[in-house]
PDB file of C-alpha atoms and ligand atoms in Angstrom:
ATOM      1  CA  UNK A   1      91.550  82.459  98.722  1.00 96.00           C
ATOM      2  CA  UNK A   2      94.895  83.071 101.043  1.00 97.00           C
ATOM      3  CA  UNK A   3      95.507  80.769 104.006  1.00 97.00           C
ATOM      4  CA  UNK A   4      97.639  80.945 106.856  1.00 98.00           C
ATOM      5  CA  UNK A   5      98.504  77.720 108.511  1.00 98.00           C
ATOM      6  CA  UNK A   6      99.215  78.825 112.338  1.00 98.00           C
ATOM      7  CA  UNK A   7     100.863  76.342 114.761  1.00 98.00           C
ATOM      8  CA  UNK A   8     103.770  75.426 117.119  1.00 98.00           C
ATOM      9  CA  UNK A   9     106.520  73.781 115.480  1.00 97.00           C
ATOM     10  CA  UNK A  10     105.654  70.038 114.767  1.00 96.00           C
ATOM     11  CA  UNK A  11     102.410  70.830 114.761  1.00 98.00           C
ATOM     12  CA  UNK A  12     102.087  69.236 110.985  1.00 97.00           C
ATOM     13  CA  UNK A  13     101.859  72.592 109.492  1.00 97.00           C
ATOM     14  CA  UNK A  14     103.771  71.387 106.190  1.00 95.00           C
ATOM     15  CA  UNK A  15     102.180  67.752 106.625  1.00 94.00           C
ATOM     16  CA  UNK A  16      98.709  69.649 106.157  1.00 96.00           C
ATOM     17  CA  UNK A  17     100.357  72.143 103.549  1.00 96.00           C
ATOM     18  CA  UNK A  18     101.378  69.706 101.119  1.00 93.00           C
ATOM     19  CA  UNK A  19      97.843  67.692 100.734  1.00 94.00           C
ATOM     20  CA  UNK A  20      95.888  70.937 101.229  1.00 96.00           C
ATOM     21  CA  UNK A  21      97.739  72.334  98.221  1.00 95.00           C
ATOM     22  CA  UNK A  22      97.091  68.931  96.189  1.00 93.00           C
ATOM     23  CA  UNK A  23      93.196  69.239  97.169  1.00 93.00           C
ATOM     24  CA  UNK A  24      92.977  73.038  96.607  1.00 93.00           C
ATOM     25  CA  UNK A  25      94.857  74.026  93.799  1.00 92.00           C
ATOM     26  CA  UNK A  26      96.399  76.483  96.062  1.00 96.00           C
ATOM     27  CA  UNK A  27     100.296  77.434  95.928  1.00 98.00           C
ATOM     28  CA  UNK A  28     102.128  76.400  99.438  1.00 97.00           C
ATOM     29  CA  UNK A  29     104.695  78.464 100.463  1.00 98.00           C
ATOM     30  CA  UNK A  30     106.971  77.676 103.166  1.00 98.00           C
ATOM     31  CA  UNK A  31     109.472  80.505 104.510  1.00 98.00           C
ATOM     32  CA  UNK A  32     111.217  77.741 106.045  1.00 97.00           C
ATOM     33  CA  UNK A  33     111.592  75.893 103.252  1.00 95.00           C
ATOM     34  CA  UNK A  34     112.300  79.310 101.442  1.00 97.00           C
ATOM     35  CA  UNK A  35     115.363  79.431 103.664  1.00 97.00           C
ATOM     36  CA  UNK A  36     116.825  75.796 103.202  1.00 95.00           C
ATOM     37  CA  UNK A  37     116.620  75.746  99.746  1.00 95.00           C
ATOM     38  CA  UNK A  38     118.560  79.145  99.791  1.00 97.00           C
ATOM     39  CA  UNK A  39     121.288  77.297 101.903  1.00 96.00           C
ATOM     40  CA  UNK A  40     121.370  74.292  99.783  1.00 94.00           C
ATOM     41  CA  UNK A  41     121.995  77.318  96.859  1.00 97.00           C
ATOM     42  CA  UNK A  42     124.623  78.614  98.709  1.00 97.00           C
ATOM     43  CA  UNK A  43     123.008  82.156  98.765  1.00 97.00           C
ATOM     44  CA  UNK A  44     123.892  84.930 101.373  1.00 97.00           C
ATOM     45  CA  UNK A  45     120.415  85.127 102.190  1.00 97.00           C
ATOM     46  CA  UNK A  46     120.649  81.165 102.997  1.00 97.00           C
ATOM     47  CA  UNK A  47     123.703  81.551 104.838  1.00 97.00           C
ATOM     48  CA  UNK A  48     122.477  84.354 107.123  1.00 97.00           C
ATOM     49  CA  UNK A  49     119.212  82.179 107.812  1.00 97.00           C
ATOM     50  CA  UNK A  50     121.670  79.600 108.627  1.00 96.00           C
ATOM     51  CA  UNK A  51     122.942  81.272 111.759  1.00 96.00           C
ATOM     52  CA  UNK A  52     119.360  82.257 113.298  1.00 97.00           C
ATOM     53  CA  UNK A  53     118.020  78.725 112.228  1.00 97.00           C
ATOM     54  CA  UNK A  54     120.331  76.653 113.367  1.00 95.00           C
ATOM     55  CA  UNK A  55     119.957  78.462 117.272  1.00 95.00           C
ATOM     56  CA  UNK A  56     116.556  78.103 116.721  1.00 96.00           C
ATOM     57  CA  UNK A  57     115.817  82.220 116.647  1.00 97.00           C
ATOM     58  CA  UNK A  58     114.011  83.662 114.340  1.00 98.00           C
ATOM     59  CA  UNK A  59     115.405  85.651 111.248  1.00 98.00           C
ATOM     60  CA  UNK A  60     114.475  89.261 111.398  1.00 98.00           C
ATOM     61  CA  UNK A  61     111.258  90.667 110.317  1.00 98.00           C
ATOM     62  CA  UNK A  62     112.648  92.915 107.476  1.00 98.00           C
ATOM     63  CA  UNK A  63     114.541  89.686 105.913  1.00 98.00           C
ATOM     64  CA  UNK A  64     111.723  87.010 106.579  1.00 98.00           C
ATOM     65  CA  UNK A  65     108.974  90.005 105.019  1.00 98.00           C
ATOM     66  CA  UNK A  66     111.421  90.662 101.747  1.00 98.00           C
ATOM     67  CA  UNK A  67     111.514  87.187 100.730  1.00 98.00           C
ATOM     68  CA  UNK A  68     107.793  86.286 101.004  1.00 98.00           C
ATOM     69  CA  UNK A  69     107.187  89.544  99.124  1.00 97.00           C
ATOM     70  CA  UNK A  70     109.195  88.708  96.266  1.00 97.00           C
ATOM     71  CA  UNK A  71     107.903  84.667  96.184  1.00 97.00           C
ATOM     72  CA  UNK A  72     104.143  86.114  96.525  1.00 96.00           C
ATOM     73  CA  UNK A  73     104.945  88.473  93.611  1.00 95.00           C
ATOM     74  CA  UNK A  74     105.223  85.852  91.357  1.00 96.00           C
ATOM     75  CA  UNK A  75     102.332  84.553  88.756  1.00 96.00           C
ATOM     76  CA  UNK A  76     101.829  81.293  90.633  1.00 96.00           C
ATOM     77  CA  UNK A  77     100.634  82.689  93.704  1.00 96.00           C
ATOM     78  CA  UNK A  78      97.962  84.588  91.819  1.00 94.00           C
ATOM     79  CA  UNK A  79      95.328  82.237  92.799  1.00 93.00           C
ATOM     80  CA  UNK A  80      96.533  82.193  96.252  1.00 97.00           C
ATOM     81  CA  UNK A  81      98.562  80.973  99.198  1.00 98.00           C
ATOM     82  CA  UNK A  82      98.782  78.324 101.793  1.00 98.00           C
ATOM     83  CA  UNK A  83     101.213  80.399 104.112  1.00 98.00           C
ATOM     84  CA  UNK A  84     103.170  77.707 106.466  1.00 98.00           C
ATOM     85  CA  UNK A  85     105.664  79.126 108.940  1.00 98.00           C
ATOM     86  CA  UNK A  86     104.403  83.004 108.222  1.00 98.00           C
ATOM     87  CA  UNK A  87     103.990  85.538 109.523  1.00 98.00           C
ATOM     88  CA  UNK A  88     105.769  84.332 113.128  1.00 98.00           C
ATOM     89  CA  UNK A  89     105.332  87.925 114.734  1.00 98.00           C
ATOM     90  CA  UNK A  90     103.085  90.493 115.009  1.00 97.00           C
ATOM     91  CA  UNK A  91     105.020  92.623 112.393  1.00 98.00           C
ATOM     92  CA  UNK A  92     105.083  90.043 109.660  1.00 98.00           C
ATOM     93  CA  UNK A  93     101.213  89.865 109.914  1.00 97.00           C
ATOM     94  CA  UNK A  94     100.863  93.090 109.456  1.00 97.00           C
ATOM     95  CA  UNK A  95     103.287  93.535 106.646  1.00 98.00           C
ATOM     96  CA  UNK A  96     101.738  90.668 104.745  1.00 98.00           C
ATOM     97  CA  UNK A  97      97.755  92.380 105.563  1.00 97.00           C
ATOM     98  CA  UNK A  98      99.486  95.706 104.051  1.00 97.00           C
ATOM     99  CA  UNK A  99     100.955  93.559 101.060  1.00 96.00           C
ATOM    100  CA  UNK A 100      97.838  91.780  99.699  1.00 97.00           C
ATOM    101  CA  UNK A 101      95.581  94.732 100.528  1.00 96.00           C
ATOM    102  CA  UNK A 102      97.827  96.250  98.000  1.00 93.00           C
ATOM    103  CA  UNK A 103      96.562  93.383  95.440  1.00 91.00           C
ATOM    104  CA  UNK A 104      93.061  93.264  96.224  1.00 94.00           C
ATOM    105  CA  UNK A 105      93.514  90.492  98.361  1.00 96.00           C
ATOM    106  CA  UNK A 106      93.340  89.630 102.425  1.00 96.00           C
ATOM    107  CA  UNK A 107      93.616  86.467 104.427  1.00 97.00           C
ATOM    108  CA  UNK A 108      90.477  84.691 104.147  1.00 97.00           C
ATOM    109  CA  UNK A 109      90.958  81.942 107.040  1.00 97.00           C
ATOM    110  CA  UNK A 110      93.831  81.221 109.459  1.00 98.00           C
ATOM    111  CA  UNK A 111      93.722  77.643 110.194  1.00 98.00           C
ATOM    112  CA  UNK A 112      95.269  77.124 113.672  1.00 98.00           C
ATOM    113  CA  UNK A 113      96.647  73.437 114.600  1.00 98.00           C
ATOM    114  CA  UNK A 114      96.549  72.958 117.810  1.00 97.00           C
ATOM    115  CA  UNK A 115      98.842  70.303 119.647  1.00 97.00           C
ATOM    116  CA  UNK A 116      99.359  69.808 123.088  1.00 94.00           C
ATOM    117  CA  UNK A 117     103.087  70.976 124.152  1.00 89.00           C
ATOM    118  CA  UNK A 118     104.306  67.528 125.581  1.00 87.00           C
ATOM    119  CA  UNK A 119     103.043  65.819 121.777  1.00 94.00           C
ATOM    120  CA  UNK A 120     105.630  68.552 119.476  1.00 95.00           C
ATOM    121  CA  UNK A 121     108.672  67.614 121.148  1.00 93.00           C
ATOM    122  CA  UNK A 122     108.399  63.627 120.240  1.00 91.00           C
ATOM    123  CA  UNK A 123     107.056  64.582 116.844  1.00 94.00           C
ATOM    124  CA  UNK A 124     110.038  67.337 115.956  1.00 94.00           C
ATOM    125  CA  UNK A 125     112.628  64.485 117.641  1.00 91.00           C
ATOM    126  CA  UNK A 126     111.140  61.635 115.147  1.00 93.00           C
ATOM    127  CA  UNK A 127     110.602  63.750 111.967  1.00 94.00           C
ATOM    128  CA  UNK A 128     112.364  62.327 109.132  1.00 95.00           C
ATOM    129  CA  UNK A 129     111.749  64.202 105.666  1.00 93.00           C
ATOM    130  CA  UNK A 130     112.365  63.387 101.860  1.00 94.00           C
ATOM    131  CA  UNK A 131     115.551  65.081 100.184  1.00 91.00           C
ATOM    132  CA  UNK A 132     113.764  64.486  96.648  1.00 92.00           C
ATOM    133  CA  UNK A 133     109.907  65.502  97.820  1.00 90.00           C
ATOM    134  CA  UNK A 134     109.533  67.047 101.165  1.00 87.00           C
ATOM    135  CA  UNK A 135     107.429  64.150 101.891  1.00 89.00           C
ATOM    136  CA  UNK A 136     107.447  64.124 105.842  1.00 91.00           C
ATOM    137  CA  UNK A 137     108.141  60.441 107.941  1.00 94.00           C
ATOM    138  CA  UNK A 138     108.199  60.204 111.672  1.00 94.00           C
ATOM    139  CA  UNK A 139     110.375  57.024 113.149  1.00 94.00           C
ATOM    140  CA  UNK A 140     107.312  56.898 115.861  1.00 91.00           C
ATOM    141  CA  UNK A 141     104.181  57.755 114.266  1.00 89.00           C
ATOM    142  CA  UNK A 142     104.813  57.087 110.802  1.00 89.00           C
ATOM    143  CA  UNK A 143     107.735  55.282 109.954  1.00 95.00           C
ATOM    144  CA  UNK A 144     108.932  54.603 106.029  1.00 97.00           C
ATOM    145  CA  UNK A 145     109.167  50.988 104.971  1.00 97.00           C
ATOM    146  CA  UNK A 146     113.015  50.594 104.484  1.00 97.00           C
ATOM    147  CA  UNK A 147     114.893  52.705 107.303  1.00 95.00           C
ATOM    148  CA  UNK A 148     115.658  56.057 105.487  1.00 96.00           C
ATOM    149  CA  UNK A 149     114.226  55.729 102.311  1.00 97.00           C
ATOM    150  CA  UNK A 150     111.151  57.273 100.844  1.00 97.00           C
ATOM    151  CA  UNK A 151     108.360  55.553 100.382  1.00 97.00           C
ATOM    152  CA  UNK A 152     106.870  57.327  97.592  1.00 95.00           C
ATOM    153  CA  UNK A 153     109.897  58.682  95.609  1.00 97.00           C
ATOM    154  CA  UNK A 154     112.753  56.442  96.962  1.00 97.00           C
ATOM    155  CA  UNK A 155     114.315  59.586  97.906  1.00 97.00           C
ATOM    156  CA  UNK A 156     116.273  59.622 100.770  1.00 97.00           C
ATOM    157  CA  UNK A 157     115.595  60.074 103.930  1.00 97.00           C
ATOM    158  CA  UNK A 158     117.493  63.021 106.420  1.00 95.00           C
ATOM    159  CA  UNK A 159     116.924  64.944 110.231  1.00 93.00           C
ATOM    160  CA  UNK A 160     117.178  68.374 109.620  1.00 91.00           C
ATOM    161  CA  UNK A 161     119.789  69.737 111.538  1.00 88.00           C
ATOM    162  CA  UNK A 162     117.554  72.231 113.672  1.00 92.00           C
ATOM    163  CA  UNK A 163     115.505  68.954 114.865  1.00 92.00           C
ATOM    164  CA  UNK A 164     117.876  68.570 117.862  1.00 90.00           C
ATOM    165  CA  UNK A 165     116.121  68.001 121.360  1.00 89.00           C
ATOM    166  CA  UNK A 166     118.375  71.529 122.248  1.00 91.00           C
ATOM    167  CA  UNK A 167     117.102  73.348 119.609  1.00 93.00           C
ATOM    168  CA  UNK A 168     113.825  71.837 119.392  1.00 93.00           C
ATOM    169  CA  UNK A 169     113.512  73.471 122.719  1.00 94.00           C
ATOM    170  CA  UNK A 170     114.192  76.661 122.095  1.00 95.00           C
ATOM    171  CA  UNK A 171     112.232  77.059 118.865  1.00 96.00           C
ATOM    172  CA  UNK A 172     108.524  76.136 120.922  1.00 96.00           C
ATOM    173  CA  UNK A 173     110.116  78.827 123.522  1.00 97.00           C
ATOM    174  CA  UNK A 174     110.026  81.498 120.559  1.00 98.00           C
ATOM    175  CA  UNK A 175     106.986  79.892 119.551  1.00 98.00           C
ATOM    176  CA  UNK A 176     105.304  80.171 122.663  1.00 96.00           C
ATOM    177  CA  UNK A 177     106.696  84.183 123.131  1.00 97.00           C
ATOM    178  CA  UNK A 178     107.144  85.632 119.649  1.00 97.00           C
ATOM    179  CA  UNK A 179     104.190  83.761 117.369  1.00 98.00           C
ATOM    180  CA  UNK A 180     101.504  82.576 120.371  1.00 97.00           C
ATOM    181  CA  UNK A 181      99.976  86.033 120.364  1.00 97.00           C
ATOM    182  CA  UNK A 182      99.270  85.620 116.523  1.00 98.00           C
ATOM    183  CA  UNK A 183      96.655  83.399 117.757  1.00 97.00           C
ATOM    184  CA  UNK A 184      94.938  86.623 119.654  1.00 97.00           C
ATOM    185  CA  UNK A 185      95.993  88.884 116.501  1.00 96.00           C
ATOM    186  CA  UNK A 186      93.747  86.866 114.160  1.00 97.00           C
ATOM    187  CA  UNK A 187      91.026  86.060 116.670  1.00 95.00           C
ATOM    188  CA  UNK A 188      90.632  89.673 117.277  1.00 94.00           C
ATOM    189  CA  UNK A 189      90.402  90.039 113.048  1.00 88.00           C
ATOM    190  CA  UNK A 190      87.670  87.603 113.163  1.00 82.00           C
ATOM    191  CA  UNK A 191      89.021  84.659 110.748  1.00 92.00           C
ATOM    192  CA  UNK A 192      91.073  82.370 112.996  1.00 97.00           C
ATOM    193  CA  UNK A 193      89.543  78.514 113.047  1.00 97.00           C
ATOM    194  CA  UNK A 194      91.292  76.195 115.564  1.00 97.00           C
ATOM    195  CA  UNK A 195      91.688  72.545 114.176  1.00 98.00           C
ATOM    196  CA  UNK A 196      92.311  69.579 116.434  1.00 97.00           C
ATOM    197  CA  UNK A 197      96.494  68.635 115.106  1.00 97.00           C
ATOM    198  CA  UNK A 198      96.332  66.005 117.215  1.00 96.00           C
ATOM    199  CA  UNK A 199      93.881  63.664 115.349  1.00 96.00           C
ATOM    200  CA  UNK A 200      95.005  61.378 112.588  1.00 95.00           C
ATOM    201  CA  UNK A 201      96.515  63.125 109.579  1.00 94.00           C
ATOM    202  CA  UNK A 202      93.907  62.805 107.408  1.00 95.00           C
ATOM    203  CA  UNK A 203      90.994  63.609 109.274  1.00 96.00           C
ATOM    204  CA  UNK A 204      92.639  66.743 110.746  1.00 97.00           C
ATOM    205  CA  UNK A 205      93.011  67.408 106.420  1.00 97.00           C
ATOM    206  CA  UNK A 206      89.292  66.948 106.234  1.00 96.00           C
ATOM    207  CA  UNK A 207      88.972  69.390 108.948  1.00 96.00           C
ATOM    208  CA  UNK A 208      90.395  72.137 107.735  1.00 97.00           C
ATOM    209  CA  UNK A 209      89.005  71.462 104.138  1.00 96.00           C
ATOM    210  CA  UNK A 210      85.420  71.049 105.550  1.00 95.00           C
ATOM    211  CA  UNK A 211      86.179  74.239 108.232  1.00 95.00           C
ATOM    212  CA  UNK A 212      86.989  76.426 104.757  1.00 94.00           C
ATOM    213  CA  UNK A 213      84.089  75.248 102.885  1.00 91.00           C
ATOM    214  CA  UNK A 214      86.042  73.115 100.792  1.00 88.00           C
ATOM    215  CA  UNK A 215      84.557  69.813 100.995  1.00 75.00           C
ATOM    216  CA  UNK A 216      84.179  66.991  98.409  1.00 55.00           C
ATOM    217  CA  UNK A 217      87.018  65.270  96.514  1.00 48.00           C
ATOM    218  CA  UNK A 218      88.221  68.487  94.290  1.00 44.00           C
ATOM    219  CA  UNK A 219      88.365  70.268  96.741  1.00 44.00           C
ATOM    220  CA  UNK A 220      86.607  73.040  95.323  1.00 44.00           C
ATOM    221  CA  UNK A 221      84.963  75.736  97.413  1.00 43.00           C
ATOM    222  CA  UNK A 222      80.944  75.699  96.889  1.00 38.00           C
ATOM    223  CA  UNK A 223      79.711  79.207  95.370  1.00 35.00           C
TER     224      UNK A 223
HETATM  225  P1  AP5 B 301     110.040  75.334 109.788  1.00 85.80           P
HETATM  226  O1  AP5 B 301     111.078  75.248 108.529  1.00 85.80           O
HETATM  227  O2  AP5 B 301     108.567  76.820 109.386  1.00 85.80           O
HETATM  228  O3  AP5 B 301     109.702  74.787 111.167  1.00 85.80           O
HETATM  229  P2  AP5 B 301     108.728  75.177 111.961  1.00 85.80           P
HETATM  230  O4  AP5 B 301     108.028  76.048 112.145  1.00 85.80           O
HETATM  231  O5  AP5 B 301     109.490  74.830 113.426  1.00 85.80           O
HETATM  232  O6  AP5 B 301     108.130  73.679 112.304  1.00 85.80           O
HETATM  233  P3  AP5 B 301     108.353  72.323 111.652  1.00 85.80           P
HETATM  234  O7  AP5 B 301     109.067  72.678 110.113  1.00 85.80           O
HETATM  235  O8  AP5 B 301     109.079  72.026 112.300  1.00 85.80           O
HETATM  236  O9  AP5 B 301     106.759  71.674 112.299  1.00 85.80           O
HETATM  237  P4  AP5 B 301     105.287  71.682 111.117  1.00 85.80           P
HETATM  238  O10 AP5 B 301     104.117  72.218 111.944  1.00 85.80           O
HETATM  239  O11 AP5 B 301     105.914  71.822 109.403  1.00 85.80           O
HETATM  240  O12 AP5 B 301     105.608  70.096 111.581  1.00 85.80           O
HETATM  241  P5  AP5 B 301     105.392  69.042 110.239  1.00 85.80           P
HETATM  242  O13 AP5 B 301     103.995  68.817 109.275  1.00 85.80           O
HETATM  243  O14 AP5 B 301     106.853  68.490 109.675  1.00 85.80           O
HETATM  244  O15 AP5 B 301     111.275  77.076 110.554  1.00 85.80           O
HETATM  245  C1  AP5 B 301     112.221  76.566 111.164  1.00 85.80           C
HETATM  246  C2  AP5 B 301     113.381  77.736 111.644  1.00 85.80           C
HETATM  247  O16 AP5 B 301     113.621  79.084 110.000  1.00 85.80           O
HETATM  248  C3  AP5 B 301     112.821  78.353 112.441  1.00 85.80           C
HETATM  249  O17 AP5 B 301     113.274  77.980 113.520  1.00 85.80           O
HETATM  250  C4  AP5 B 301     113.275  80.255 111.786  1.00 85.80           C
HETATM  251  O18 AP5 B 301     114.916  79.946 112.445  1.00 85.80           O
HETATM  252  C5  AP5 B 301     113.418  80.298 110.652  1.00 85.80           C
HETATM  253  N1  AP5 B 301     111.681  80.622 110.151  1.00 85.80           N
HETATM  254  C6  AP5 B 301     111.015  80.205 109.052  1.00 85.80           C
HETATM  255  N2  AP5 B 301     110.143  81.089 109.049  1.00 85.80           N
HETATM  256  C7  AP5 B 301     110.362  82.143 109.563  1.00 85.80           C
HETATM  257  C8  AP5 B 301     109.625  83.518 110.104  1.00 85.80           C
HETATM  258  N3  AP5 B 301     108.985  83.583 109.400  1.00 85.80           N
HETATM  259  N4  AP5 B 301     110.419  84.398 110.488  1.00 85.80           N
HETATM  260  C9  AP5 B 301     111.743  84.419 111.325  1.00 85.80           C
HETATM  261  N5  AP5 B 301     112.450  82.704 110.820  1.00 85.80           N
HETATM  262  C10 AP5 B 301     111.768  81.944 110.524  1.00 85.80           C
HETATM  263  O19 AP5 B 301     105.528  67.676 111.292  1.00 85.80           O
HETATM  264  C11 AP5 B 301     106.069  67.510 112.297  1.00 85.80           C
HETATM  265  C12 AP5 B 301     106.276  65.562 112.394  1.00 85.80           C
HETATM  266  O20 AP5 B 301     104.813  65.019 113.147  1.00 85.80           O
HETATM  267  C13 AP5 B 301     106.622  64.499 111.106  1.00 85.80           C
HETATM  268  O21 AP5 B 301     107.697  63.608 111.676  1.00 85.80           O
HETATM  269  C14 AP5 B 301     104.932  64.616 111.322  1.00 85.80           C
HETATM  270  O22 AP5 B 301     105.062  63.134 110.203  1.00 85.80           O
HETATM  271  C15 AP5 B 301     103.990  64.242 112.454  1.00 85.80           C
HETATM  272  N6  AP5 B 301     102.875  65.014 112.370  1.00 85.80           N
HETATM  273  C16 AP5 B 301     102.403  65.936 111.163  1.00 85.80           C
HETATM  274  N7  AP5 B 301     101.072  65.500 111.870  1.00 85.80           N
HETATM  275  C17 AP5 B 301     100.535  64.744 112.593  1.00 85.80           C
HETATM  276  C18 AP5 B 301      99.521  63.631 112.918  1.00 85.80           C
HETATM  277  N8  AP5 B 301      98.116  64.496 113.125  1.00 85.80           N
HETATM  278  N9  AP5 B 301      99.993  62.933 113.945  1.00 85.80           N
HETATM  279  C19 AP5 B 301     101.140  62.566 114.171  1.00 85.80           C
HETATM  280  N10 AP5 B 301     102.148  62.741 113.897  1.00 85.80           N
HETATM  281  C20 AP5 B 301     101.900  63.975 112.918  1.00 85.80           C
HETATM  282 MG1   MG B 302     107.139  72.626 108.658  1.00 85.80          MG
END
């Protein structure tokens, strides 16, 4: 099964993808995380992506598409993928559909996390992420027990450099102009499911799992 998590910056895509991955056994692929990893490794791709990310702009389609196609061709993606932050433009959506078709796969569901615009900035501005395990916290909603330290692994928490108010505002504008049209695109393809992303985190996970027919503690889809 292949899923897309669609939603604005701060909607909770990364937070939910982590739980869905644990419950479904599908591989979580985040385009933003892949760029941040490339940057940490000091690769050319990382440096190129940074120049766009720092401004809150989208990395060019051809760069993102190539990176994702390479990633999903690896064997750990064979059972299915949870796409987080990709696709973000119609061109990316078309390219993903074509690539999956070559492997006799298709996007089974697009889970659209809807969150009111006013809530998004506060979520982004308050986010802290663990450097070691990637768990996200929020200084307003879910602070870690000890300041700047991950509850789970004691890793150091950091704030993403593109989470400043100014860049976050621009990322939201870019989302409204370039990514939000994908809601209609996937509605027309008949596989978009809207999920209320303002509910409590664990409830959002359950809503998502039940909307794709994966209920119960093992998260397996019943046949
Ligand atoms: P990316 O890393 O994808 O960032 P984004 O889309 O801006 O989304 P975020 O990661 O900010 O939000 P999220 O929905 O994952 O929210 P989260 O779960 O963390 O992309 C970064 C950049 O990379 C882009 O700007 C672009 O430059 C480039 N890029 C990436 N992909 C690209 C592509 N395909 N094409 C071109 N360029 C690309 O949650 C946010 C906060 O809210 C957290 O603190 C969390 O704890 C809290 N929270 C989550 N759920 C809840 C809840 N239910 N209630 C209360 N708080 C909650
Ligand atoms: Mg994210």
